[in-house]
Coordinates of N, CA and C in Angstrom, one line a residue:
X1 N 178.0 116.6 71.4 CA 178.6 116.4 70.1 C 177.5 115.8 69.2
X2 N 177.2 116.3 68.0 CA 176.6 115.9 66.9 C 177.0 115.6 65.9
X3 N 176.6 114.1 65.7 CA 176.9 113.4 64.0 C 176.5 114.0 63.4
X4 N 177.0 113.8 62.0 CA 176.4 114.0 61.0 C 175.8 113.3 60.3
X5 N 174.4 113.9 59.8 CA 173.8 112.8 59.3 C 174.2 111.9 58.4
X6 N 173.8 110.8 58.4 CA 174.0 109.6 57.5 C 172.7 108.9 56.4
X7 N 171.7 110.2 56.2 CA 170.8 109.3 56.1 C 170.3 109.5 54.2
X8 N 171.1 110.0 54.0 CA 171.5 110.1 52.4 C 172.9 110.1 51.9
X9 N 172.8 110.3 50.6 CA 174.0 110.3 49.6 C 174.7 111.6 49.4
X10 N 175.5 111.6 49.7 CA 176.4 112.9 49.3 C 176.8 113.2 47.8
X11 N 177.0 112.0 47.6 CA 177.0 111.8 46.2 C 176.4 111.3 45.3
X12 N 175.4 111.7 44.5 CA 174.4 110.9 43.8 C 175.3 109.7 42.5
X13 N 175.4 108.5 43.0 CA 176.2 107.8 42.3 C 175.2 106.5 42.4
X14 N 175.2 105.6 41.5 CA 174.4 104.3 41.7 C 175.2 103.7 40.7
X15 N 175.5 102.7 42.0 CA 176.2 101.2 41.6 C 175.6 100.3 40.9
X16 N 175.3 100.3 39.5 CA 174.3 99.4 38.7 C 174.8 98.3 39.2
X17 N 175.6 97.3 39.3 CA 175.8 95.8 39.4 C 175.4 95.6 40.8
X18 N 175.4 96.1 41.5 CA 175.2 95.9 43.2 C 174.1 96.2 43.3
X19 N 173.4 97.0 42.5 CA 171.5 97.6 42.4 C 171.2 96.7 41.8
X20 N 171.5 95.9 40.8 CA 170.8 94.8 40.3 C 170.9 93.4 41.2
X21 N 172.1 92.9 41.9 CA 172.6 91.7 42.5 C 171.5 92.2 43.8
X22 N 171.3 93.6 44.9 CA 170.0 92.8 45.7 C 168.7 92.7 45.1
X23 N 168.6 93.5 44.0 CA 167.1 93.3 43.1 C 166.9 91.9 43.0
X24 N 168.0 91.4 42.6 CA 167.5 89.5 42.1 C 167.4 88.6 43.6
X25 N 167.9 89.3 44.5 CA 167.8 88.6 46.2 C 167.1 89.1 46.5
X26 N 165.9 89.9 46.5 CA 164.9 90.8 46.4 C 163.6 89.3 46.8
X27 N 163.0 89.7 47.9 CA 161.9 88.3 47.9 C 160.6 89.0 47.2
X28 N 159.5 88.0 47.3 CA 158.3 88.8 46.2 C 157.9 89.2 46.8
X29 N 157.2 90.6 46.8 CA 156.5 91.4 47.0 C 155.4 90.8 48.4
X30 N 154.8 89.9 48.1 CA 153.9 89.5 48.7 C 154.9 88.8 50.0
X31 N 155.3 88.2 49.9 CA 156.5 87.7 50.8 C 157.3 88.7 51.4
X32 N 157.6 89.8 51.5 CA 157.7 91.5 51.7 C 156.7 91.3 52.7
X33 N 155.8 91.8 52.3 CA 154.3 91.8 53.2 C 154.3 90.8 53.9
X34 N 154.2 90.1 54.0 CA 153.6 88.8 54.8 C 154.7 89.3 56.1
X35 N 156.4 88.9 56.0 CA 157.1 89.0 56.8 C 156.7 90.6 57.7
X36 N 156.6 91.8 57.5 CA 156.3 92.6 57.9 C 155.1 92.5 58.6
X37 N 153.7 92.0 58.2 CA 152.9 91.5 58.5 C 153.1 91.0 60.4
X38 N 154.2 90.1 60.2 CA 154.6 89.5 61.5 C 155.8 90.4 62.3
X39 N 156.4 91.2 61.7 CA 157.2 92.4 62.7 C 156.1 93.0 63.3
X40 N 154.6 93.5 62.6 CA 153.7 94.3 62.9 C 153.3 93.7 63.9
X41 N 153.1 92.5 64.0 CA 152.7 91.4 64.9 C 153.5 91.9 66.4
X42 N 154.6 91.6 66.3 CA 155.5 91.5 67.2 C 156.0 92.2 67.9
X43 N 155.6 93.9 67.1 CA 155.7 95.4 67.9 C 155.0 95.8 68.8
X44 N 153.9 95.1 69.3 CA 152.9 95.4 70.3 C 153.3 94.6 71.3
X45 N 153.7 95.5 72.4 CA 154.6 95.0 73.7 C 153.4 94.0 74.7
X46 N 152.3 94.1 74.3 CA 151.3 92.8 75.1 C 151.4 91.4 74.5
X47 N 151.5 91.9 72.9 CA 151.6 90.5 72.2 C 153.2 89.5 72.7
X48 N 153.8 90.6 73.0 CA 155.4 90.1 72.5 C 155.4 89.7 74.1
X49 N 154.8 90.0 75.0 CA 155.2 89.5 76.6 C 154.4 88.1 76.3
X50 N 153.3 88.0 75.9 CA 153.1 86.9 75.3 C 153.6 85.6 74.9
X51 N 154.7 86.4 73.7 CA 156.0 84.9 73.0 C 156.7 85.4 73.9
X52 N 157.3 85.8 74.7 CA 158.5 85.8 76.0 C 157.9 84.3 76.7
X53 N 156.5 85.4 77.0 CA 156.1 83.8 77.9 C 156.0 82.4 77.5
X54 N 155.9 82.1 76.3 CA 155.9 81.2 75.7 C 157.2 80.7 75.2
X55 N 158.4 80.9 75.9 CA 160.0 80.8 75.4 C 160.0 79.4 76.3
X56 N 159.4 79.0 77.7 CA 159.4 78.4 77.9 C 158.6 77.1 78.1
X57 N 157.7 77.3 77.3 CA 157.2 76.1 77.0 C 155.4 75.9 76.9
X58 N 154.4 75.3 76.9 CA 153.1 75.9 76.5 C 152.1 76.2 77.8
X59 N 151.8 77.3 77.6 CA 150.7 77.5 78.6 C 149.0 77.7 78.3
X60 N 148.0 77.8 79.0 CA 146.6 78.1 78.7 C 146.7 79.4 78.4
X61 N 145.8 79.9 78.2 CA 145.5 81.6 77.9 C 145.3 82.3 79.6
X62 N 144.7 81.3 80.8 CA 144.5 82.0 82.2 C 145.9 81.9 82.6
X63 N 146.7 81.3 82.4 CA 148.4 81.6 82.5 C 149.1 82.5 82.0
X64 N 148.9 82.2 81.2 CA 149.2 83.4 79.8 C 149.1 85.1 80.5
X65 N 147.9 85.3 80.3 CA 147.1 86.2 81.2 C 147.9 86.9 82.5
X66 N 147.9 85.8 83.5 CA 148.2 85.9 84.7 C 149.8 86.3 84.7
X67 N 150.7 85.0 84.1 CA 152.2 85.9 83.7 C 152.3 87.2 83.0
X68 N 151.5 87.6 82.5 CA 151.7 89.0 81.6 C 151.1 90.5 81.8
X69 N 150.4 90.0 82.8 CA 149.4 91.0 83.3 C 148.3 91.5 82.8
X70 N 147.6 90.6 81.7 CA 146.5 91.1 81.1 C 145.2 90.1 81.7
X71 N 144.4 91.1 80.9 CA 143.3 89.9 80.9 C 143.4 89.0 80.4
X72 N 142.1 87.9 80.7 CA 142.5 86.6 79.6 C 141.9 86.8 78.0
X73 N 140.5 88.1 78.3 CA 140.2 88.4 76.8 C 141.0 88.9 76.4
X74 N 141.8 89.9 76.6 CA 142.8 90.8 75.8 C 143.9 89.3 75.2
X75 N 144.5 88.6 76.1 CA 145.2 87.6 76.3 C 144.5 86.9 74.8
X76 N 143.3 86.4 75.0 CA 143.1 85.7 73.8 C 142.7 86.1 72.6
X77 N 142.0 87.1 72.9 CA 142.3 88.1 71.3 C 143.9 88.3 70.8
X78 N 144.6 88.7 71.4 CA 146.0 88.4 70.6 C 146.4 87.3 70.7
X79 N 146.5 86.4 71.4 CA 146.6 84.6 70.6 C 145.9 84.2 69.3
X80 N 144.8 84.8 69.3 CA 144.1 84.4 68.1 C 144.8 85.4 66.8
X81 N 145.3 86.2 67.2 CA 145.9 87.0 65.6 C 147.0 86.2 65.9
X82 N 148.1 86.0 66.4 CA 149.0 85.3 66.8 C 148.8 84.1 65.8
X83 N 148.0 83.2 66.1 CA 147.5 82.1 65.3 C 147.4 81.8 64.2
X84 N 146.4 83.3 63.8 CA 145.9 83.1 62.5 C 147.2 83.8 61.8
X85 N 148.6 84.4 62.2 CA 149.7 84.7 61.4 C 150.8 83.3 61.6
X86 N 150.1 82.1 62.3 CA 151.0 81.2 62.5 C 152.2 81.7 63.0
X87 N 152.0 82.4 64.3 CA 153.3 82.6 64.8 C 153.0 81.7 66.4
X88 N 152.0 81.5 67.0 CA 151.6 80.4 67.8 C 150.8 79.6 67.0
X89 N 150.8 78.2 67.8 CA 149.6 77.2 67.7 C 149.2 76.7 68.6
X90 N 148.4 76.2 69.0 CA 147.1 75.6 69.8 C 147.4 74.2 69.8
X91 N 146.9 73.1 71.0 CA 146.6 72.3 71.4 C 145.6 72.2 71.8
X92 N 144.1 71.6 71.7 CA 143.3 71.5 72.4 C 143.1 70.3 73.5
X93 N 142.8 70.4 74.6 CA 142.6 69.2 75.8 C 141.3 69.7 76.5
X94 N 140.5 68.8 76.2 CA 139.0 69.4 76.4 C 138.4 70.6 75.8
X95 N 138.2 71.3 77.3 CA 137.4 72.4 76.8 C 138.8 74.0 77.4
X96 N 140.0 73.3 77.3 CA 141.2 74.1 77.4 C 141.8 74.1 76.3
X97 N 142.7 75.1 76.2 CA 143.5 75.7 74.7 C 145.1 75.8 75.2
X98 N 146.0 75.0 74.8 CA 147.3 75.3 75.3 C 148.1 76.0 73.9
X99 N 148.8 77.0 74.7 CA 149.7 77.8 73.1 C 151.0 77.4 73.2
X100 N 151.6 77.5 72.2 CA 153.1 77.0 72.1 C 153.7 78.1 70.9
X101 N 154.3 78.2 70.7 CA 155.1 79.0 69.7 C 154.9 78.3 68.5
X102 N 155.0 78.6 67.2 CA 154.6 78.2 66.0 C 155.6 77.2 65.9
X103 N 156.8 77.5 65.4 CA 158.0 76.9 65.5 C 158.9 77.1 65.9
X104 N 160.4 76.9 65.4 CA 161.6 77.3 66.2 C 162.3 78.3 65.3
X105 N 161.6 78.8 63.9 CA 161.6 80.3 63.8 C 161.2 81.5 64.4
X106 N 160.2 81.1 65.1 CA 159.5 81.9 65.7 C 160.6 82.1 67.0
X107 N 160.8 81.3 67.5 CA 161.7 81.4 69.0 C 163.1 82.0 68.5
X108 N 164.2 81.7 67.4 CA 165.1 82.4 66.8 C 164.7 83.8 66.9
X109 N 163.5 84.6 66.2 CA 163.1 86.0 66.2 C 163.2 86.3 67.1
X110 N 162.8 85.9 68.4 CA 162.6 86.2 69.7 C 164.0 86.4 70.5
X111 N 164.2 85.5 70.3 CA 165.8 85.0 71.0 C 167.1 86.7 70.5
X112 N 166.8 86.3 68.7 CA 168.1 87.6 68.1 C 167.5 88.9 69.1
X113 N 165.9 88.8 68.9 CA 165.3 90.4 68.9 C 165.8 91.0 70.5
X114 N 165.9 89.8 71.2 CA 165.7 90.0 72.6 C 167.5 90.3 73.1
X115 N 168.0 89.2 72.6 CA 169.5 89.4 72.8 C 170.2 90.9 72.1
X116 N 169.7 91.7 71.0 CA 170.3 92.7 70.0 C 169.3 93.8 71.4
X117 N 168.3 93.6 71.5 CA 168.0 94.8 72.8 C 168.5 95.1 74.0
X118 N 169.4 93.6 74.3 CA 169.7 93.5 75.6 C 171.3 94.2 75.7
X119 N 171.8 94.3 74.5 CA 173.2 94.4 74.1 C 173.2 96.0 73.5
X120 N 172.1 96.3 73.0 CA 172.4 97.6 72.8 C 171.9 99.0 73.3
X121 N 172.1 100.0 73.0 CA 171.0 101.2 73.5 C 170.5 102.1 72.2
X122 N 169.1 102.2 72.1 CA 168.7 102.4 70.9 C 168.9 103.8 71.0
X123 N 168.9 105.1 70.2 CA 168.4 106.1 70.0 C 167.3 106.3 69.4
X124 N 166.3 106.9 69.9 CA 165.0 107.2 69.6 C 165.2 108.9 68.8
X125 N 165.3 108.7 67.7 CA 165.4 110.2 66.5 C 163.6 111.0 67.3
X126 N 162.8 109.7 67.0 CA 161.3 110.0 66.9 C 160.9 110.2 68.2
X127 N 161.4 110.4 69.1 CA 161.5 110.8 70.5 C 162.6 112.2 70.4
X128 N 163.1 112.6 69.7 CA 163.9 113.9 69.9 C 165.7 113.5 70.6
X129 N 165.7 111.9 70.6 CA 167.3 111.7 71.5 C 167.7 111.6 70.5
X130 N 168.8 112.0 70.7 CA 170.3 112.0 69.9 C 171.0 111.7 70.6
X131 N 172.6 111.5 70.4 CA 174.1 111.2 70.6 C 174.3 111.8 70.2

């Protein structure tokens, strides 16, 4: 059985008061960016076994590594973009680097993204699956 699509207007009608009320909840542009910025972040399934690993609390990068199955270079090349988007931070103790999650926004993303995957089943259009 096939839906029908939903991915336009059947009827070309626009709600001026409701077009204007999310334009003014509308964030700035740059702020747009930035947050996508960190979805982009977050889509690369090495980076994101990463903040999994880091749900429970802070590790080195040769842990890091070792829980995730990478190297430690790969491993610390994406900590350091991680970083530099402030979605981890660093502790230094000597000549070791411990990561922690940036804040407890960061663990909320994780937490919805992880629970809304576990709960649902996605269709992939761009894979050719349908319902």
């Amino acid at each position: 059985m096939r839906l029908a699509s939903v991915d336009g207007c059947a009827v070309k009608v626009v709600d001026a008061d409701r077009v204007e009320a999310v334009r003014e909840r509308m964030p700035a542009a740059q702020d747009v960016a930035d947050t996508a910025e960190v979805f982009g972040l977050l889509s690369d399934p090495n980076r994101l076994r990463l903040l999994v690993a880091l749900l429970d609390g802070e590790l080195c990068v040769c842990d890091l590594a070792a829980a995730t199955g990478q190297s430690e270079s790969a491993a610390s090349h994406a900590l350091r973009l991680l970083r530099a988007h402030r979605v981890v931070a660093a502790r230094r103790a000597g000549r070791m680097a411990y990561y922690r999650l940036a804040d407890p926004h960061v663990r909320m993303l994780l937490d919805l993204a992880l629970a809304h995957a576990e709960h649902t089943q996605p269709i992939h259009p761009e894979r050719g699956e349908e319902r």
